[in-house]
Coordinates of C-alpha atoms in Angstrom, one line a residue:
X1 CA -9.1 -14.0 -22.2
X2 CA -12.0 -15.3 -20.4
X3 CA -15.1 -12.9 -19.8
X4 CA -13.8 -12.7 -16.3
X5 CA -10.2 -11.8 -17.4
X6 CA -11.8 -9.3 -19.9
X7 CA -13.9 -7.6 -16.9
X8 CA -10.3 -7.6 -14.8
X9 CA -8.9 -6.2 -17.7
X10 CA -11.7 -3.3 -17.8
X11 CA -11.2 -2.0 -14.1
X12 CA -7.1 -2.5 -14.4
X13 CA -7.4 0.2 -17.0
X14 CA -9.8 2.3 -15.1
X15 CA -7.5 2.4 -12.0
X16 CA -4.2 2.7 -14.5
X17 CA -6.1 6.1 -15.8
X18 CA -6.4 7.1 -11.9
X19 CA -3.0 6.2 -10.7
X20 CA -1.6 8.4 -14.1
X21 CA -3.6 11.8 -13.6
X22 CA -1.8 14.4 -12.7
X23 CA -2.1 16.4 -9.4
X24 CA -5.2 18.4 -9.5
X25 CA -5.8 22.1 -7.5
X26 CA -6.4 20.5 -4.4
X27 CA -3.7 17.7 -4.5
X28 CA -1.4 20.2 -5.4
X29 CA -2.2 22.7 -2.2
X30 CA -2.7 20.5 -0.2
X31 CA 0.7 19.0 -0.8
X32 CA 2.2 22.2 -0.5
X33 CA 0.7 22.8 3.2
X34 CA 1.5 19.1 4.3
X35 CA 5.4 20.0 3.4
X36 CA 5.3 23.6 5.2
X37 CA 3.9 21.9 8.4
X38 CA 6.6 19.1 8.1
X39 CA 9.2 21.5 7.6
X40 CA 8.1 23.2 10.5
X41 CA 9.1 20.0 12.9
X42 CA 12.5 19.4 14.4
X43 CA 14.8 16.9 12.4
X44 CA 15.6 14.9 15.0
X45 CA 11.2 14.2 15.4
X46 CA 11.6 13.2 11.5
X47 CA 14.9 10.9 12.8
X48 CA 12.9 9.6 15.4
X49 CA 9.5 8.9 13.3
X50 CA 11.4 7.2 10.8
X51 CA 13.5 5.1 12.5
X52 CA 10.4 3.9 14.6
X53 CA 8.1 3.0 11.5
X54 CA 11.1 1.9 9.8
X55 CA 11.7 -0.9 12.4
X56 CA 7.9 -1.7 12.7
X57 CA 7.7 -2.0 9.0
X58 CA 10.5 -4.0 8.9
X59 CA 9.1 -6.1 12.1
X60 CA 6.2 -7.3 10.4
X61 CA 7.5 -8.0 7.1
X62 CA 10.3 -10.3 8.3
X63 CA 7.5 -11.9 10.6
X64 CA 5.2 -12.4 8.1
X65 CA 7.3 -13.7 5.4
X66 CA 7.6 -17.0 7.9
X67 CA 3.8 -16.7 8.7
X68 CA 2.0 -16.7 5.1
X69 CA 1.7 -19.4 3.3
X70 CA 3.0 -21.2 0.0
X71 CA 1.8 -19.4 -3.3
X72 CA -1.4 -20.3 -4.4
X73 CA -0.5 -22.3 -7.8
X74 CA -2.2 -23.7 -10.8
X75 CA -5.6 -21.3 -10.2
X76 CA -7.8 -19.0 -12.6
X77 CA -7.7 -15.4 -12.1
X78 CA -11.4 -15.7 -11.1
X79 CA -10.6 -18.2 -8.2
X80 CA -7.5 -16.3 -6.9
X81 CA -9.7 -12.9 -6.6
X82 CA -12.4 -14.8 -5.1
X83 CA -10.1 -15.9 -2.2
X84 CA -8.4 -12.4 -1.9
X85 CA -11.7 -10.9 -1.6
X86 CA -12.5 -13.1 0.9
X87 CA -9.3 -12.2 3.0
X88 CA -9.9 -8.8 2.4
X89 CA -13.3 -8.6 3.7
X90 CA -12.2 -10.4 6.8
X91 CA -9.3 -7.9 7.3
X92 CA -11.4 -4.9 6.9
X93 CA -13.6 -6.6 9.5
X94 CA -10.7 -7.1 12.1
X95 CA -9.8 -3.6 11.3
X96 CA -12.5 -1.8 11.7
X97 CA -13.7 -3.5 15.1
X98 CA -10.0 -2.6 16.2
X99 CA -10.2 1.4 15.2
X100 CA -13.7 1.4 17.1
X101 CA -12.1 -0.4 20.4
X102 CA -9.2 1.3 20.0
X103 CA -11.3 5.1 19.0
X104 CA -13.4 4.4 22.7
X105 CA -10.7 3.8 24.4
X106 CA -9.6 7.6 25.1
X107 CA -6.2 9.2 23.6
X108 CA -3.6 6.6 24.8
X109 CA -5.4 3.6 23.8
X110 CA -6.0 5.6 20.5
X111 CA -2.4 5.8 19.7
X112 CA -2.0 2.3 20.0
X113 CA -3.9 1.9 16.5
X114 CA -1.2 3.0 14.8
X115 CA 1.0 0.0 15.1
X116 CA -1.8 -2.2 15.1
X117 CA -3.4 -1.3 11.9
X118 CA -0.3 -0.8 10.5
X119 CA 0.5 -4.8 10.9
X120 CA -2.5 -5.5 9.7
X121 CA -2.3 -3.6 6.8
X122 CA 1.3 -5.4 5.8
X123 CA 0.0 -8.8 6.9
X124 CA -3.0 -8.4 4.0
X125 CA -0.3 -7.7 1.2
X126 CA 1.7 -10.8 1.8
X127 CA -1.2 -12.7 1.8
X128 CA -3.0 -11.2 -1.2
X129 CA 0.7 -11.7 -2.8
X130 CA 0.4 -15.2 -1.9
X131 CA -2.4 -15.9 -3.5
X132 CA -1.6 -14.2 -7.1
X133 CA 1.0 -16.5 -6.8
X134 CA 4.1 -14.5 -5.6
X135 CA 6.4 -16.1 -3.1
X136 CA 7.3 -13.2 -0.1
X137 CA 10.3 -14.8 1.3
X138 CA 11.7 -13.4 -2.0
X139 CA 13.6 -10.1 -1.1
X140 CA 12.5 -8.2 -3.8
X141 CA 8.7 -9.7 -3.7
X142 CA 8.3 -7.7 0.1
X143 CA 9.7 -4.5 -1.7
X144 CA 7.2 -4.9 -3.8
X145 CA 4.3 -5.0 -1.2
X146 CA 6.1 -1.8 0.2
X147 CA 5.6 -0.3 -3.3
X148 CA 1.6 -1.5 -3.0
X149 CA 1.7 0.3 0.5
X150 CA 3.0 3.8 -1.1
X151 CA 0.7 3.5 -3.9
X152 CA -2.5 3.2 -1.9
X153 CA -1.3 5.6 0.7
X154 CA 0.6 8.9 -0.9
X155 CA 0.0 11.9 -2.6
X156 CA -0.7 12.3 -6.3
X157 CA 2.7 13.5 -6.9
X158 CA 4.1 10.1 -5.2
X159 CA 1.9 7.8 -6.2
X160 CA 2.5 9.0 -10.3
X161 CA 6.3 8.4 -9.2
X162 CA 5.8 5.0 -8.0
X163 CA 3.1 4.1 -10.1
X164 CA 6.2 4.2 -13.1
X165 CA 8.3 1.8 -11.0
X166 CA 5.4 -0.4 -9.9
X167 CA 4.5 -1.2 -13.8
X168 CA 8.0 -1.7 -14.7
X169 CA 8.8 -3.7 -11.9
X170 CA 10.1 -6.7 -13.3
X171 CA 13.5 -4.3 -14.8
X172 CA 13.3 -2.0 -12.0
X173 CA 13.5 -5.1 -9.7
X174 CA 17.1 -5.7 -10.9
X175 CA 18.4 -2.3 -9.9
X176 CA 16.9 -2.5 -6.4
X177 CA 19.5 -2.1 -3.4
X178 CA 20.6 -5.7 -1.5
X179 CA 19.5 -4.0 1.9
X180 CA 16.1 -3.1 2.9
X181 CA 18.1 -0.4 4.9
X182 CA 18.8 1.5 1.7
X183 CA 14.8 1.6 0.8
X184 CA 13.3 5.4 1.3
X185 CA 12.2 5.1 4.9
X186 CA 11.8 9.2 5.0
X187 CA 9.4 9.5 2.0
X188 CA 7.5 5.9 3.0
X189 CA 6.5 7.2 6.5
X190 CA 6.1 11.0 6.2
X191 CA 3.6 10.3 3.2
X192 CA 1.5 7.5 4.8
X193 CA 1.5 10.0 7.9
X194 CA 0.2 12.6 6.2
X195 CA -2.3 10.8 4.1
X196 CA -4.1 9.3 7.5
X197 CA -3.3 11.9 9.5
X198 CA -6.6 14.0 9.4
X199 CA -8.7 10.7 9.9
X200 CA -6.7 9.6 13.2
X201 CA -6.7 12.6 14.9
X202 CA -10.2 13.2 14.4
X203 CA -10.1 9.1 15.7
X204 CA -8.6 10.5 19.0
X205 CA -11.7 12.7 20.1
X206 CA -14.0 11.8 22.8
X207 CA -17.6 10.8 21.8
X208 CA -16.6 10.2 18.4
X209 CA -13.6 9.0 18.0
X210 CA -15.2 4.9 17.9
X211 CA -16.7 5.8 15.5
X212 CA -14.1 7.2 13.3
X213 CA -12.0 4.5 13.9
X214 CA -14.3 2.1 13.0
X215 CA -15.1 4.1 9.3
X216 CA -11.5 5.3 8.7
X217 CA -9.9 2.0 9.3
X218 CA -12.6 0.3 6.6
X219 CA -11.9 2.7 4.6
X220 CA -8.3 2.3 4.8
X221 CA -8.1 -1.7 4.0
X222 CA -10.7 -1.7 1.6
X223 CA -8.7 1.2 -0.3
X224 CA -5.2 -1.0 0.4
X225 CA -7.2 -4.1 -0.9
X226 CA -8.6 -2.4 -4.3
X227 CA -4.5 -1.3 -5.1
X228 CA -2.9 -4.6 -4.1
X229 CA -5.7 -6.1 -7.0
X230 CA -5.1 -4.3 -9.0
X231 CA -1.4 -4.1 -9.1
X232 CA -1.2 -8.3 -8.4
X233 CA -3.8 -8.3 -11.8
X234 CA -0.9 -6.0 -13.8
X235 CA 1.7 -8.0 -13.3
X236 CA -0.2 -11.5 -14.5
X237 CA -1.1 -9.5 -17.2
X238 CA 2.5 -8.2 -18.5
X239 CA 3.7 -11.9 -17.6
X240 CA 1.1 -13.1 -20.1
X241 CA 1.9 -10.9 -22.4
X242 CA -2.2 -10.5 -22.6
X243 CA -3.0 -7.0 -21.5
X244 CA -1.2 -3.4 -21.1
X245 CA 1.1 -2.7 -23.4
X246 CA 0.8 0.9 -23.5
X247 CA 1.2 0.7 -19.4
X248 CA 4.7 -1.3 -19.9
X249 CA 6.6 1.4 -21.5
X250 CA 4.9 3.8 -19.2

């Protein structure tokens, strides 16, 4: 490996160790409160949340599948990070001006960063995606960004479930569903809801709430960016054959 791959290789493991640990104290309470409170809503409000995200989600990855561009071929690791760094600086810009519009804008204009962010969010996978190299009109290649998504955004107790499937991806790919109907839309939106929940309600206060939008939402793409390099860098890797073994029969 080169001494860039090498240094790649360093902070994949560092962030394999993180995406492995168990639940701790906290993680485990406050996973227990977040499923009380959930339980506490009607069904049909759990119906109704998930259909909603489910069609959004679905919105914006058929949109964007049409909108990115060809893979990024024949390019070193270091000039294919260089670019996605790039993009996601300019993302986390975009976002973060948006959360603080959005934040001063009172309680109805705050809602409307939901959807917003949301698409931005998505929009940054298939192009990070694009330029490892992965081509996102591939059915299985935007369930794979939907697995990024969960990663960056769940609980411990997900995220060490789909951290398994993510690393195995290339024999868990083959026993994926033909519909995108039949991916879990339920888990998907009740954890990302309760991961940003705190931060967006706080988002929808007067006086503050610009700037908690503008923090939270940097906060949220950089985080998003940091997962989709790090699972983008696993997978060259195992396709290599250079780097994780341990991690592949994880």
């Amino acid at each position: 490996m080169t001494s860039y791959e090498q240094l790649a290789y360093a902070e994949l493991r560092t962030w394999q160790a993180q995406m492995q640990r168990p639940p701790s104290y906290l993680n485990r309470f406050t996973r227990r409160v977040q499923m009380r409170l959930n339980a506490w809503l009607p069904e049909r409000l759990h119906e109704a949340i998930t259909v909603t995200i489910k069609q959004m989600v679905r919105g914006v990855l058929y949109g964007s599948s049409y909108l990115t561009r060809r893979p990024t071929a024949d390019a070193s690791l270091e000039e294919r990070e260089k670019s996605v760094r790039c993009r996601v600086r300019s993302y986390r810009n975009t976002a973060s001006a948006e959360g603080a519009v959005t934040g001063a804008g009172g309680f109805l204009l705050g809602l409307a960063d939901f959807p917003l962010l949301l698409g931005l969010k998505i929009k940054l996978l298939f192009d990070v995606a694009s330029l490892y190299g992965y081509d996102v009109r591939d059915y299985t290649e935007r369930l794979y960004l939907l697995h990024v998504f969960q990663l960056a955004f769940s609980s411990q107790h997900t995220r060490n479930e789909v951290y398994h499937r993510v690393v195995n991806w290339e024999e868990y790919r083959h026993q994926l569903p033909k519909d995108v109907q039949a991916f879990d839309w339920r888990t998907f939106q009740q954890e990302y809801r309760d991961y940003i929940d705190l931060a967006k309600m706080a988002q929808l206060m007067p006086f503050i709430g610009a700037a908690v939008g503008a923090v939270a939402n940097y906060r949220l793409i950089e985080q998003l960016g940091e997962t989709a390099m790090n699972c983008f860098r696993m997978r060259r890797f195992l396709e290599s054959d250079a780097a994780v073994p341990a991690e592949r029969a994880a």
